[in-house]
PDB file of C-alpha atoms in Angstrom:
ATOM      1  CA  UNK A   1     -43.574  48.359 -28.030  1.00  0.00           C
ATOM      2  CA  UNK A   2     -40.887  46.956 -26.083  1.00  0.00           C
ATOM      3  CA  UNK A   3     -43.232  44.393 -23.547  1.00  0.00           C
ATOM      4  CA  UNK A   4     -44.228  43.037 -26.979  1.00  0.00           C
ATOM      5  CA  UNK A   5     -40.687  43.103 -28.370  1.00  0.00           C
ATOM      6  CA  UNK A   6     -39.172  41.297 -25.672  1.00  0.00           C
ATOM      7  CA  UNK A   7     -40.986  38.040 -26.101  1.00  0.00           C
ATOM      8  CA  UNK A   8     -39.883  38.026 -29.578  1.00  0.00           C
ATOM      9  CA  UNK A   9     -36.307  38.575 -28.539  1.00  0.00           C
ATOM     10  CA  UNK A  10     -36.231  36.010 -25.622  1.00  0.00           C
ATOM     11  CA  UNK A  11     -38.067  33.407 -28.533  1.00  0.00           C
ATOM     12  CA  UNK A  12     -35.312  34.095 -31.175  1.00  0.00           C
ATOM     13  CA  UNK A  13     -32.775  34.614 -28.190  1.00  0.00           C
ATOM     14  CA  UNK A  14     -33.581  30.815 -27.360  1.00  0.00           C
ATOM     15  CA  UNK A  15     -33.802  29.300 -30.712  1.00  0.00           C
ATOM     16  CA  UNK A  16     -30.223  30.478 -31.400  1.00  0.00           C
ATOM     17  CA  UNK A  17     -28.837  28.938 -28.193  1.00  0.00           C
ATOM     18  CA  UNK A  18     -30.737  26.007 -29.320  1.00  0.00           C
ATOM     19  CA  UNK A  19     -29.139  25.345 -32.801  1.00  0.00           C
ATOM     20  CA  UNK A  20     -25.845  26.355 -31.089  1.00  0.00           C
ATOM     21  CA  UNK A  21     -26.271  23.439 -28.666  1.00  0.00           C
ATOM     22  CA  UNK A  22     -26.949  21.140 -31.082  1.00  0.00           C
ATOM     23  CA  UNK A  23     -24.240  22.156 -33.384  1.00  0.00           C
ATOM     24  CA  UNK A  24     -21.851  21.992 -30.736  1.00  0.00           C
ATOM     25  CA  UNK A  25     -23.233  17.942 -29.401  1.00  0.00           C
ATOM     26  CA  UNK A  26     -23.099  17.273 -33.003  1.00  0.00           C
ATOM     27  CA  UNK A  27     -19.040  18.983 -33.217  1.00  0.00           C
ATOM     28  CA  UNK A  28     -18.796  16.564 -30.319  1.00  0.00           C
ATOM     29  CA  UNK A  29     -20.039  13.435 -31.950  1.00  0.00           C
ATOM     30  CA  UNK A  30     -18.042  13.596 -34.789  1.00  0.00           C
ATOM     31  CA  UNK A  31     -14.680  14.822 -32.985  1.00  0.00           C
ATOM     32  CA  UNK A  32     -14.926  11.895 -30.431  1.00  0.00           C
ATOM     33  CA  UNK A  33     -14.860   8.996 -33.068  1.00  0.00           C
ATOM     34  CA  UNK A  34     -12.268  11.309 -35.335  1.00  0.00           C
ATOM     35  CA  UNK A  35     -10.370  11.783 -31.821  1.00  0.00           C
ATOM     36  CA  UNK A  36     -10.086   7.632 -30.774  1.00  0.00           C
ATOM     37  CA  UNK A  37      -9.248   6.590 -34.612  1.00  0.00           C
ATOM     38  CA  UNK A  38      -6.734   8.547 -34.332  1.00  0.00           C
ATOM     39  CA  UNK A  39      -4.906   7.426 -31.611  1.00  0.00           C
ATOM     40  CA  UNK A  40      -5.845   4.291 -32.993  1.00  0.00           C
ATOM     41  CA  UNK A  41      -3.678   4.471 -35.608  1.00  0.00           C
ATOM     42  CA  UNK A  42      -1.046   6.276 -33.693  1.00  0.00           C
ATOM     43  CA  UNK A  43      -0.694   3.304 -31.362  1.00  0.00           C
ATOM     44  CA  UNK A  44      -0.449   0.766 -34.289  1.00  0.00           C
ATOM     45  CA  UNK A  45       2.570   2.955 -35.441  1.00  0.00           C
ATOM     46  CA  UNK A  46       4.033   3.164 -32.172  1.00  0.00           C
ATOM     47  CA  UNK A  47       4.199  -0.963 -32.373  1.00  0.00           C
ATOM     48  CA  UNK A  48       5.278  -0.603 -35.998  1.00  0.00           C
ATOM     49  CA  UNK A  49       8.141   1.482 -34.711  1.00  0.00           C
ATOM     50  CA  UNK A  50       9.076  -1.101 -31.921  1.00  0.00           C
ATOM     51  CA  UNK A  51       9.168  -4.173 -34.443  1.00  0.00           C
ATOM     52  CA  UNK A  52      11.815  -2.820 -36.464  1.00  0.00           C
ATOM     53  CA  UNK A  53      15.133  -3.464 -34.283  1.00  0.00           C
ATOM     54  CA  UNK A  54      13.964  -6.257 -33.702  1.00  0.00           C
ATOM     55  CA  UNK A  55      12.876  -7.542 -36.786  1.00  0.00           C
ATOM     56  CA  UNK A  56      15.883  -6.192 -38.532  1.00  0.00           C
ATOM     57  CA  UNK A  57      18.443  -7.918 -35.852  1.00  0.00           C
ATOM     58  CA  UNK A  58      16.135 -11.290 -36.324  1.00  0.00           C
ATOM     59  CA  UNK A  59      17.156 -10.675 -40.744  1.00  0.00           C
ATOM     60  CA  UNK A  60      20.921 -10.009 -40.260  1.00  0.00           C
ATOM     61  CA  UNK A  61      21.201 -12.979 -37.791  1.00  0.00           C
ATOM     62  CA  UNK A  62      19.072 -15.338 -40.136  1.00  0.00           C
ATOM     63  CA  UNK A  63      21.659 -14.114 -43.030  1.00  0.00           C
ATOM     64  CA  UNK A  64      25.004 -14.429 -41.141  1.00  0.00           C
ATOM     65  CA  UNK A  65      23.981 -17.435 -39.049  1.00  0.00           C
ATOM     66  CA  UNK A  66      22.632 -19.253 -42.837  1.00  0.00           C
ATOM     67  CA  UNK A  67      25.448 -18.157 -44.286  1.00  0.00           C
ATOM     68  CA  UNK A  68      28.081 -19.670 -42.509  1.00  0.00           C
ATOM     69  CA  UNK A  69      29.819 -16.456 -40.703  1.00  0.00           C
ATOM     70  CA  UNK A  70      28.652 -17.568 -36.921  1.00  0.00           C
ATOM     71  CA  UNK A  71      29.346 -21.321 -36.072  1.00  0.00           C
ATOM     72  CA  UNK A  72      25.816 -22.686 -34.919  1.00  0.00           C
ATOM     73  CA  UNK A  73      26.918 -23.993 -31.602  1.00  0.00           C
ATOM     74  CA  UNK A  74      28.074 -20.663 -30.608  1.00  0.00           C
ATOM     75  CA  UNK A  75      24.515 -18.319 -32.308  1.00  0.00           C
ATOM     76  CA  UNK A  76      22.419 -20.746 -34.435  1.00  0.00           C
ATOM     77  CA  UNK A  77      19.688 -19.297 -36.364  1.00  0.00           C
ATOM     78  CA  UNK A  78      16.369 -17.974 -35.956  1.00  0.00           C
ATOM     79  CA  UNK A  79      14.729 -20.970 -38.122  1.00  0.00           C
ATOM     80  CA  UNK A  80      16.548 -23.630 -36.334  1.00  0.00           C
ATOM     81  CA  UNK A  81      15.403 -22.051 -32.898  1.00  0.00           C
ATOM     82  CA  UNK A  82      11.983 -22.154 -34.010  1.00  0.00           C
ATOM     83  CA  UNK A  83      12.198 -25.884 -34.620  1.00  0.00           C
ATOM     84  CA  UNK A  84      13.036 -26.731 -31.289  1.00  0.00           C
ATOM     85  CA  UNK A  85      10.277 -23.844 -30.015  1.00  0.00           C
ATOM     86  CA  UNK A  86       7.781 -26.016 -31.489  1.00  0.00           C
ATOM     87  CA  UNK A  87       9.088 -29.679 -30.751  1.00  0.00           C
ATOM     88  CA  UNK A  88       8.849 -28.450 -27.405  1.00  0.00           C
ATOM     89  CA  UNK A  89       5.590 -27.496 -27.564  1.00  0.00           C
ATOM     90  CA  UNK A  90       4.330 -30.845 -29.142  1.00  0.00           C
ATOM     91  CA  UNK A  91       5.884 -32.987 -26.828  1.00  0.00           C
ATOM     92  CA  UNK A  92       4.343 -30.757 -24.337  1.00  0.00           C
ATOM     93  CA  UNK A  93       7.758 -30.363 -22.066  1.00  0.00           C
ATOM     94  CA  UNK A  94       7.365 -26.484 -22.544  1.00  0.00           C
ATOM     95  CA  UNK A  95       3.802 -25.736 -21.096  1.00  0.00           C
ATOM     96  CA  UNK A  96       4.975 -28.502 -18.323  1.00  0.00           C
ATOM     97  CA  UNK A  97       7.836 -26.475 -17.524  1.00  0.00           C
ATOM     98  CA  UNK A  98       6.665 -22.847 -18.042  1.00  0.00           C
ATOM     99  CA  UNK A  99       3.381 -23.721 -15.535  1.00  0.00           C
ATOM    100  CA  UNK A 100       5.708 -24.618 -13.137  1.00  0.00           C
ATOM    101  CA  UNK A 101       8.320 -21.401 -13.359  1.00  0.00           C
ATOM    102  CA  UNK A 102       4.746 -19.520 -13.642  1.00  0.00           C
ATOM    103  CA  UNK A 103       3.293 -21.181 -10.282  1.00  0.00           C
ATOM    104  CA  UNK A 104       6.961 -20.453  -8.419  1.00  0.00           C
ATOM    105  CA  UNK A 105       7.217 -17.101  -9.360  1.00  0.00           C
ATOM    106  CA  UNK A 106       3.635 -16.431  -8.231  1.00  0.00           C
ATOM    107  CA  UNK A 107       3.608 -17.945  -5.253  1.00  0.00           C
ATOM    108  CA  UNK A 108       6.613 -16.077  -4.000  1.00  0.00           C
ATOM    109  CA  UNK A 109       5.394 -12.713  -5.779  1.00  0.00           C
ATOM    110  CA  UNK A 110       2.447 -12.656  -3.788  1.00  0.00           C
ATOM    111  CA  UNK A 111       4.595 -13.806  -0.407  1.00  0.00           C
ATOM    112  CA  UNK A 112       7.177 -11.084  -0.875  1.00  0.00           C
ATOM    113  CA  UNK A 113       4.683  -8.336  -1.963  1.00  0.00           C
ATOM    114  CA  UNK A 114       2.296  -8.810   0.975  1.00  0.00           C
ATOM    115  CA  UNK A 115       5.363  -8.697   3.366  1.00  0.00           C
ATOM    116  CA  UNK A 116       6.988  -5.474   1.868  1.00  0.00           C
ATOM    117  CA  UNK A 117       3.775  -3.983   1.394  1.00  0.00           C
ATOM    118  CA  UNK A 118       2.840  -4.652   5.211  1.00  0.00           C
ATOM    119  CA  UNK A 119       6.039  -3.263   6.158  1.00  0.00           C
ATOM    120  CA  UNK A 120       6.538  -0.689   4.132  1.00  0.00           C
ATOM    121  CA  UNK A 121       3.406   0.629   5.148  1.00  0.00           C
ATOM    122  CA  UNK A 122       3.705   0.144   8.974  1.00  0.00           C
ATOM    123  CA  UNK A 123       7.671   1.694   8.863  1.00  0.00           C
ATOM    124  CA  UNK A 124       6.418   4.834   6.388  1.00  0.00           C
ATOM    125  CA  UNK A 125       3.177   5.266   9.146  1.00  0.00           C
ATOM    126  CA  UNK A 126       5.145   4.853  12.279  1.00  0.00           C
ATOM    127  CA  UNK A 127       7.786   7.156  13.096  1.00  0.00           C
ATOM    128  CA  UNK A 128       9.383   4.535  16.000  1.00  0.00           C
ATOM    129  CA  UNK A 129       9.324   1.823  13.099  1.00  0.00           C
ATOM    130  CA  UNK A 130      11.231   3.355  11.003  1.00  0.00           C
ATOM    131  CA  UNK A 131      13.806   4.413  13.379  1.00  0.00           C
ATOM    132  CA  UNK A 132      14.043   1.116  14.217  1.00  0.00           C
ATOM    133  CA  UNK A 133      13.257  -1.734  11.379  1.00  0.00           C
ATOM    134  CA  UNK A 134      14.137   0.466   8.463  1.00  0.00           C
ATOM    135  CA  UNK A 135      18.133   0.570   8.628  1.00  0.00           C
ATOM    136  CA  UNK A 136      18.109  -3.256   9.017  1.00  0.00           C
ATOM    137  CA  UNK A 137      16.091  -3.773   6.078  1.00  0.00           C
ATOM    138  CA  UNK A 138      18.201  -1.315   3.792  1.00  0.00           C
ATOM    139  CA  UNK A 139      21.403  -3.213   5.059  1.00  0.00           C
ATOM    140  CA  UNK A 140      19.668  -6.527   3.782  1.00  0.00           C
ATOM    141  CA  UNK A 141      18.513  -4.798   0.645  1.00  0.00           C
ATOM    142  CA  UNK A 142      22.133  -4.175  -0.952  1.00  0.00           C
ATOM    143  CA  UNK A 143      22.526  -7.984  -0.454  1.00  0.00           C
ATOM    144  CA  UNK A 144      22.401  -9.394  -4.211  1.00  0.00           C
ATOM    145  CA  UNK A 145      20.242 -12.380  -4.679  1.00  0.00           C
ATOM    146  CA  UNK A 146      23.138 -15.294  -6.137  1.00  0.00           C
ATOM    147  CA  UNK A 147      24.928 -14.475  -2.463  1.00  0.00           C
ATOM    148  CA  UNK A 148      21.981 -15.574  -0.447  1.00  0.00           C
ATOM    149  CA  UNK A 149      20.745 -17.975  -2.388  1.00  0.00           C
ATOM    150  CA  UNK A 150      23.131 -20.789  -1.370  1.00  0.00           C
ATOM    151  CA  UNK A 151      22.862 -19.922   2.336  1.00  0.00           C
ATOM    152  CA  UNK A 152      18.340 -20.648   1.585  1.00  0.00           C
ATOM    153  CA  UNK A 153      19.706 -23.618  -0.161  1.00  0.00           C
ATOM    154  CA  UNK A 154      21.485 -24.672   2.720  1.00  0.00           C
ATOM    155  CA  UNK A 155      19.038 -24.055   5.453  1.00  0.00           C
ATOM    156  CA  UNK A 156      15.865 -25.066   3.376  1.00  0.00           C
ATOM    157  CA  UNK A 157      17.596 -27.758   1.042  1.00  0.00           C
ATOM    158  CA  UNK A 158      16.675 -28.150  -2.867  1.00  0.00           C
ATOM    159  CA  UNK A 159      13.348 -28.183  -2.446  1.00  0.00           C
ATOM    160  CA  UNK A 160      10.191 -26.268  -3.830  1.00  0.00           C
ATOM    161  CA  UNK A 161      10.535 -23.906  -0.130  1.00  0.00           C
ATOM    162  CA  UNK A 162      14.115 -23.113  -1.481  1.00  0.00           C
ATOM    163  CA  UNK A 163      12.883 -21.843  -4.467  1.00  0.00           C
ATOM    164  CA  UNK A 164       9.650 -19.868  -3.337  1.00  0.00           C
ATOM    165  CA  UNK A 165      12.053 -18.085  -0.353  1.00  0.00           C
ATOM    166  CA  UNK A 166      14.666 -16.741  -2.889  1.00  0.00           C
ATOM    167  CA  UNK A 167      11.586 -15.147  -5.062  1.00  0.00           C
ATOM    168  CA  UNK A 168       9.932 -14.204  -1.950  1.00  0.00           C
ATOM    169  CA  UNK A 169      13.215 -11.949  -0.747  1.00  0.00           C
ATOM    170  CA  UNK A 170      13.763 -10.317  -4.284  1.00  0.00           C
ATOM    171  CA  UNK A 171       9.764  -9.479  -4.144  1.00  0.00           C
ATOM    172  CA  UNK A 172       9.964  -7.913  -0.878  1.00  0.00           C
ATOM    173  CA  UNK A 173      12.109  -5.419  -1.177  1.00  0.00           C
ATOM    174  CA  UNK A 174      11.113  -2.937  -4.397  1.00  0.00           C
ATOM    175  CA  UNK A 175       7.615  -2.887  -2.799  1.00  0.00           C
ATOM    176  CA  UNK A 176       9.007  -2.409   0.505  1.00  0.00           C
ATOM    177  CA  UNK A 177      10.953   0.727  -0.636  1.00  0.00           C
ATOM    178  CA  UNK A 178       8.016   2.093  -2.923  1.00  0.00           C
ATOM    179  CA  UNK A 179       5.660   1.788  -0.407  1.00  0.00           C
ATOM    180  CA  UNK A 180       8.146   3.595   2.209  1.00  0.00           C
ATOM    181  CA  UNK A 181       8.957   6.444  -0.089  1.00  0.00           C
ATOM    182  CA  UNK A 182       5.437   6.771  -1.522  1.00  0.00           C
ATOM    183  CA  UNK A 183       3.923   7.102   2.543  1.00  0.00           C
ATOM    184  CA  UNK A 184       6.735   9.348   3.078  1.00  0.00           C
ATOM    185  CA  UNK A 185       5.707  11.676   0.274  1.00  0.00           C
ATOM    186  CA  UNK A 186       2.530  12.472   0.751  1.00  0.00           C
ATOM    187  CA  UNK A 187       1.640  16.229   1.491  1.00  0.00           C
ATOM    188  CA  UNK A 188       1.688  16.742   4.951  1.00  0.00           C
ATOM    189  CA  UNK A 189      -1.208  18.507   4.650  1.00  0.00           C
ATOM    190  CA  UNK A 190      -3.349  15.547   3.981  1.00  0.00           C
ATOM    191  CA  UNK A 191      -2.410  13.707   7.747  1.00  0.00           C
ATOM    192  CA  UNK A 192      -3.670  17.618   8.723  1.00  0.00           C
ATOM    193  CA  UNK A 193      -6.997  16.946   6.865  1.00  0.00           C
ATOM    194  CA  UNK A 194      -7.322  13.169   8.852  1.00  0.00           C
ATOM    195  CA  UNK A 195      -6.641  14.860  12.233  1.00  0.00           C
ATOM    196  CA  UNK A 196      -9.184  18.192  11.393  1.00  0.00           C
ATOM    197  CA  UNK A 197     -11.740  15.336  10.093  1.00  0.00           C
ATOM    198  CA  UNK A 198     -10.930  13.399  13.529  1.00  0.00           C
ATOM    199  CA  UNK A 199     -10.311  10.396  11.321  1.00  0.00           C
ATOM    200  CA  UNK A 200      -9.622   7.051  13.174  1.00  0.00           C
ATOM    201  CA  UNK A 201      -5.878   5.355  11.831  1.00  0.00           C
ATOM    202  CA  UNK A 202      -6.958   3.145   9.581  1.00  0.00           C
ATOM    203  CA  UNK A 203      -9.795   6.013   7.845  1.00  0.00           C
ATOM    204  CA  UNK A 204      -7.228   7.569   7.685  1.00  0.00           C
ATOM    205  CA  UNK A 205      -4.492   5.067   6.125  1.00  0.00           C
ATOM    206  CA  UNK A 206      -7.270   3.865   3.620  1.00  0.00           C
ATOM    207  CA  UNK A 207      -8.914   7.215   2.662  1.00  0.00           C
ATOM    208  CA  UNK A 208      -5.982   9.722   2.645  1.00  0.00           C
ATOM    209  CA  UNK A 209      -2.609   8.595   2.435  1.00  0.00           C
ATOM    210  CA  UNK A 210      -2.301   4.711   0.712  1.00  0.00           C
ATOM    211  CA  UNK A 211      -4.643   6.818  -1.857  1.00  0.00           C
ATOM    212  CA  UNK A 212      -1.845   9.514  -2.561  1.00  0.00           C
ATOM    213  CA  UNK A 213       0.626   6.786  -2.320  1.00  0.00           C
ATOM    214  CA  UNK A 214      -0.762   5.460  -4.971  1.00  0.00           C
ATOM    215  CA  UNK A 215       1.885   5.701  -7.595  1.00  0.00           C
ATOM    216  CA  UNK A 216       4.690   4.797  -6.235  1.00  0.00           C
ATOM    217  CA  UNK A 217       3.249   1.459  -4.760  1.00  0.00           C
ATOM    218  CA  UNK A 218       2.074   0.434  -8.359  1.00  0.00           C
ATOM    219  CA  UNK A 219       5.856   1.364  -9.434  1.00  0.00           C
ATOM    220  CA  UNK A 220       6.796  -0.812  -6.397  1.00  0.00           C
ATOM    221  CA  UNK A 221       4.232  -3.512  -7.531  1.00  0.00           C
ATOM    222  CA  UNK A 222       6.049  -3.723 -11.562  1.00  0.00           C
ATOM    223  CA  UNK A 223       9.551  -3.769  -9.962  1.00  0.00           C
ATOM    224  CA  UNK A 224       8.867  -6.290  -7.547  1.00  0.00           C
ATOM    225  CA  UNK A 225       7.039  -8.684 -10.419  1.00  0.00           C
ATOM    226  CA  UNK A 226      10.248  -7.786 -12.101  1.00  0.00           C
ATOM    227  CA  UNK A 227      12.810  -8.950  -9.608  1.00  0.00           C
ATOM    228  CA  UNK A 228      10.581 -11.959  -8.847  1.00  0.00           C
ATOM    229  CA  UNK A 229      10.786 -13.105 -12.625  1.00  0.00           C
ATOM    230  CA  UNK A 230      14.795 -12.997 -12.166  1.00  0.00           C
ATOM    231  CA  UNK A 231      14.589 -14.542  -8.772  1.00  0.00           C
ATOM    232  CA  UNK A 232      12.905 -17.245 -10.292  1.00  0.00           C
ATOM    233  CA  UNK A 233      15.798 -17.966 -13.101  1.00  0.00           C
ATOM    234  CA  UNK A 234      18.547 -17.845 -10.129  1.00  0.00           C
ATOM    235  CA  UNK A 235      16.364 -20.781  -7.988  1.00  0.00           C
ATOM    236  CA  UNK A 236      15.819 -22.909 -10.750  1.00  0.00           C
ATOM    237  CA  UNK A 237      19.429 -22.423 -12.647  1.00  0.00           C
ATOM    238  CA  UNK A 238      21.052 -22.993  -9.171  1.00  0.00           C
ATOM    239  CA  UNK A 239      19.144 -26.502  -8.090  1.00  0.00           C
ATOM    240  CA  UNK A 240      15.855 -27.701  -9.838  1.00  0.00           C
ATOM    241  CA  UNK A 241      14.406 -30.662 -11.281  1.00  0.00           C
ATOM    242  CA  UNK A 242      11.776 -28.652 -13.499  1.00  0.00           C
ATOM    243  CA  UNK A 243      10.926 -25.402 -14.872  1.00  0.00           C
ATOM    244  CA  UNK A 244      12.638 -23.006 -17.478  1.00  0.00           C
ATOM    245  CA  UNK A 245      15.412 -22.611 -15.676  1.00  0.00           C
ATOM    246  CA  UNK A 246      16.065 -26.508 -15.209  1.00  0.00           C
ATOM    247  CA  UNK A 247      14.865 -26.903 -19.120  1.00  0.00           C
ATOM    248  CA  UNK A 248      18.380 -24.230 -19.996  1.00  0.00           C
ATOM    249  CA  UNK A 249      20.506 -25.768 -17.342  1.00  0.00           C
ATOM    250  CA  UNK A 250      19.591 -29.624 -18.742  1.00  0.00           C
ATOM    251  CA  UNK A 251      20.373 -27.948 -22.403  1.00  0.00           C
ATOM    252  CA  UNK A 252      23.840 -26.589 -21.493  1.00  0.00           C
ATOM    253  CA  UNK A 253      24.809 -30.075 -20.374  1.00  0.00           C
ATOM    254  CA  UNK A 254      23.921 -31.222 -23.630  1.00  0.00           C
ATOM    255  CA  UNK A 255      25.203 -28.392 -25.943  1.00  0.00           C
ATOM    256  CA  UNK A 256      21.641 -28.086 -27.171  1.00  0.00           C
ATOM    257  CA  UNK A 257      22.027 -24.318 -28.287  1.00  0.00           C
ATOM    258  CA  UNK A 258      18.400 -23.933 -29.667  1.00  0.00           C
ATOM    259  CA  UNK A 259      17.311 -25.075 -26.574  1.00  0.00           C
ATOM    260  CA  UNK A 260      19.063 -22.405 -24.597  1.00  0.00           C
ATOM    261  CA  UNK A 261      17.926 -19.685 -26.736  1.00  0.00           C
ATOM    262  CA  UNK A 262      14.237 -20.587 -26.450  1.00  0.00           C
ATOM    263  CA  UNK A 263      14.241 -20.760 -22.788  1.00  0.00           C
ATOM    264  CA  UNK A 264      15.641 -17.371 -22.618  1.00  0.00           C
ATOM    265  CA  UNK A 265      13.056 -16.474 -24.933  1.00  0.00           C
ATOM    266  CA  UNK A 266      10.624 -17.695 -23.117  1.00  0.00           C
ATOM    267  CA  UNK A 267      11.687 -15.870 -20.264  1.00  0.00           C
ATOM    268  CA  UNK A 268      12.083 -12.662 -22.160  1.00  0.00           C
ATOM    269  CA  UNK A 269       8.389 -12.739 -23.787  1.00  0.00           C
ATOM    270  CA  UNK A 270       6.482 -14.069 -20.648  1.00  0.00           C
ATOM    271  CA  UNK A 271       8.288 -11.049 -18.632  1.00  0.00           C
ATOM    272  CA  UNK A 272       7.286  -8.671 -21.057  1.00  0.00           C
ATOM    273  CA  UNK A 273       3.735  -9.755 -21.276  1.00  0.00           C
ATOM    274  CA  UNK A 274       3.446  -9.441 -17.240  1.00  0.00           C
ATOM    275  CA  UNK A 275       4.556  -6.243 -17.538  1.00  0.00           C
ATOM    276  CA  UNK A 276       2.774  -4.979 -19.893  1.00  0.00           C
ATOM    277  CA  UNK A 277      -0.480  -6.230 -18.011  1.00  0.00           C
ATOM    278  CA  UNK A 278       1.279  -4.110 -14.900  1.00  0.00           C
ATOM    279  CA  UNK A 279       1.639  -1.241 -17.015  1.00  0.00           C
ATOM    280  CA  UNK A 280      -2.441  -1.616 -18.186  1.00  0.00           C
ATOM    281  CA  UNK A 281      -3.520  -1.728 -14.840  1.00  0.00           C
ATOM    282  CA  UNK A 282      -1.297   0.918 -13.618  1.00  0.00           C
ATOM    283  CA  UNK A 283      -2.594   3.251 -16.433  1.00  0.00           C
ATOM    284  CA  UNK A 284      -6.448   2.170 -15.599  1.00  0.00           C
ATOM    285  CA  UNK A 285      -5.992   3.017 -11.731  1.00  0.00           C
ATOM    286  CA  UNK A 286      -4.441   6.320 -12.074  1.00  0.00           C
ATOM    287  CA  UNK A 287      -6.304   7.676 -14.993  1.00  0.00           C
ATOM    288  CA  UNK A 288      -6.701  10.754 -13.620  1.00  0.00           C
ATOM    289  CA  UNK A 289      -3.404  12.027 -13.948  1.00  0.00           C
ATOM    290  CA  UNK A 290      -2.580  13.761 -17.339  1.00  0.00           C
ATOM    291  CA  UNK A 291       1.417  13.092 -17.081  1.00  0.00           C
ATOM    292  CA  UNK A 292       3.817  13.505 -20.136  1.00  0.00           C
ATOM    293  CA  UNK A 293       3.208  11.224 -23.105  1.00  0.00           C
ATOM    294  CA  UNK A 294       6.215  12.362 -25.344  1.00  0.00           C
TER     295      UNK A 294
END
């Protein structure tokens, strides 16, 4: 009785785990489209919710601007501003202009990164580097950007190299620090791993600790594009014959206030956008960490 009962058993035994699996892929199926409309729709609120101060300041400066209760040379309005956004647009003297700021800023982005991420690494590796290179670079750190940028002025003249140095020296520096830090904070347990594995230095470097480093060179990556973006208005406000910068300079000489406001516009929105591709990227290569959303 029971060698024939078990059979029967183990059948209905597996028929049952059966329709549970398939309920259960099936739970899955419909939770995971349920599960991305949903934060579908939560992220369209969340930019909802970040249009309002800003649409609402745009409404009360339209009304007291129209009205008469700001004088137009010192804040004139959001309509008139857009005018002049678009004249400059079909004469073409903005995309002339804003290729030019863009080609500055990345040319000295990438100059400044690659130095402060060679040397951050090398001074976070090396014990004897950091001892010696790192209180030199601090002191040159806390030196602000419109203080230097006369003395590059001076030795390089008004030139394009001028221009590319000053972005290059505010790049260098966040990723310098990021990179310094983030070496310095790995778990000393990894460089135990490397040395039990008999890694060679740069295994080692490559496999272990930039790896772990990770997310504070990506930090140091956004703040340097950051800085470089501000570098970029101080070279081409202080001497320049083109770019945004020269565009709001050649404006205030004129007391063309519309023009002013849309190249710091422009400056605004074209930051924002880099960073937001930074912030993409950053949330791509570290996917795998579940940190606080809010």
């Amino acid at each position: 009785m029971n060698e024939r009962a078990d059979p029967i058993l183990q059948h209905k035994a597996n028929r049952s785990s059966k329709i549970q699996g398939t309920v259960t892929a099936n739970h899955h199926k419909e939770y995971r489209p349920r599960n991305i409309r949903k934060r579908k729709r939560k992220k369209g609120a969340d930019v909802a919710a970040a249009m309002l101060i800003p649409l609402f300041i745009i409404a009360i400066w339209q009304y007291a601007a129209g009205e008469g209760y700001i004088s137009a040379l010192f804040l004139p309005t959001p309509l008139s501003i857009a005018e002049q956004f678009f004249r400059l647009i079909a004469t073409g003297e903005l995309f002339h202009h804003l290729g030019i700021s863009m080609y500055r800023a990345f040319i000295g982005f990438l100059a400044g990164s690659f130095l402060g991420l060679a040397l951050g690494t090398f001074t976070g590796f090396s014990r004897i580097a950091s001892y010696l290179m790192d209180p030199s670079i601090q002191v040159l750190r806390l030196v602000p950007h419109l203080a230097i940028a006369p003395l590059i002025i001076l030795w390089f003249g008004f030139g394009e190299v001028s221009k590319v140095v000053i972005i290059t020296s505010g790049a260098f520096f966040p990723l310098y620090i990021h990179t310094y830090t983030g070496i310095r904070n790995v778990d000393n347990k990894l460089y135990e791993v490397g040395e039990v594995l008999e890694f060679s230095l740069k295994r080692k470097l490559m496999r272990l600790i930039l790896p772990a480093a990770l997310p504070s060179i990506l930090l140091g990556i956004r703040l340097s594009l950051a800085v470089s973006w501000i570098g970029l208005v101080v070279a081409e406000l202080i001497g320049s014959q083109s770019g945004v910068g020269f565009l709001i300079n050649q404006a205030k000489q004129n007391s063309d206030t519309e023009v002013i406001f849309v190249g710091i516009i422009i400056f605004a929105v074209v930051g924002k956008l880099i960073d937001t591709m930074m912030r993409i990227l950053e949330k791509k290569l570290l996917h795998y960490r579940d940190s606080y959303q809010g």
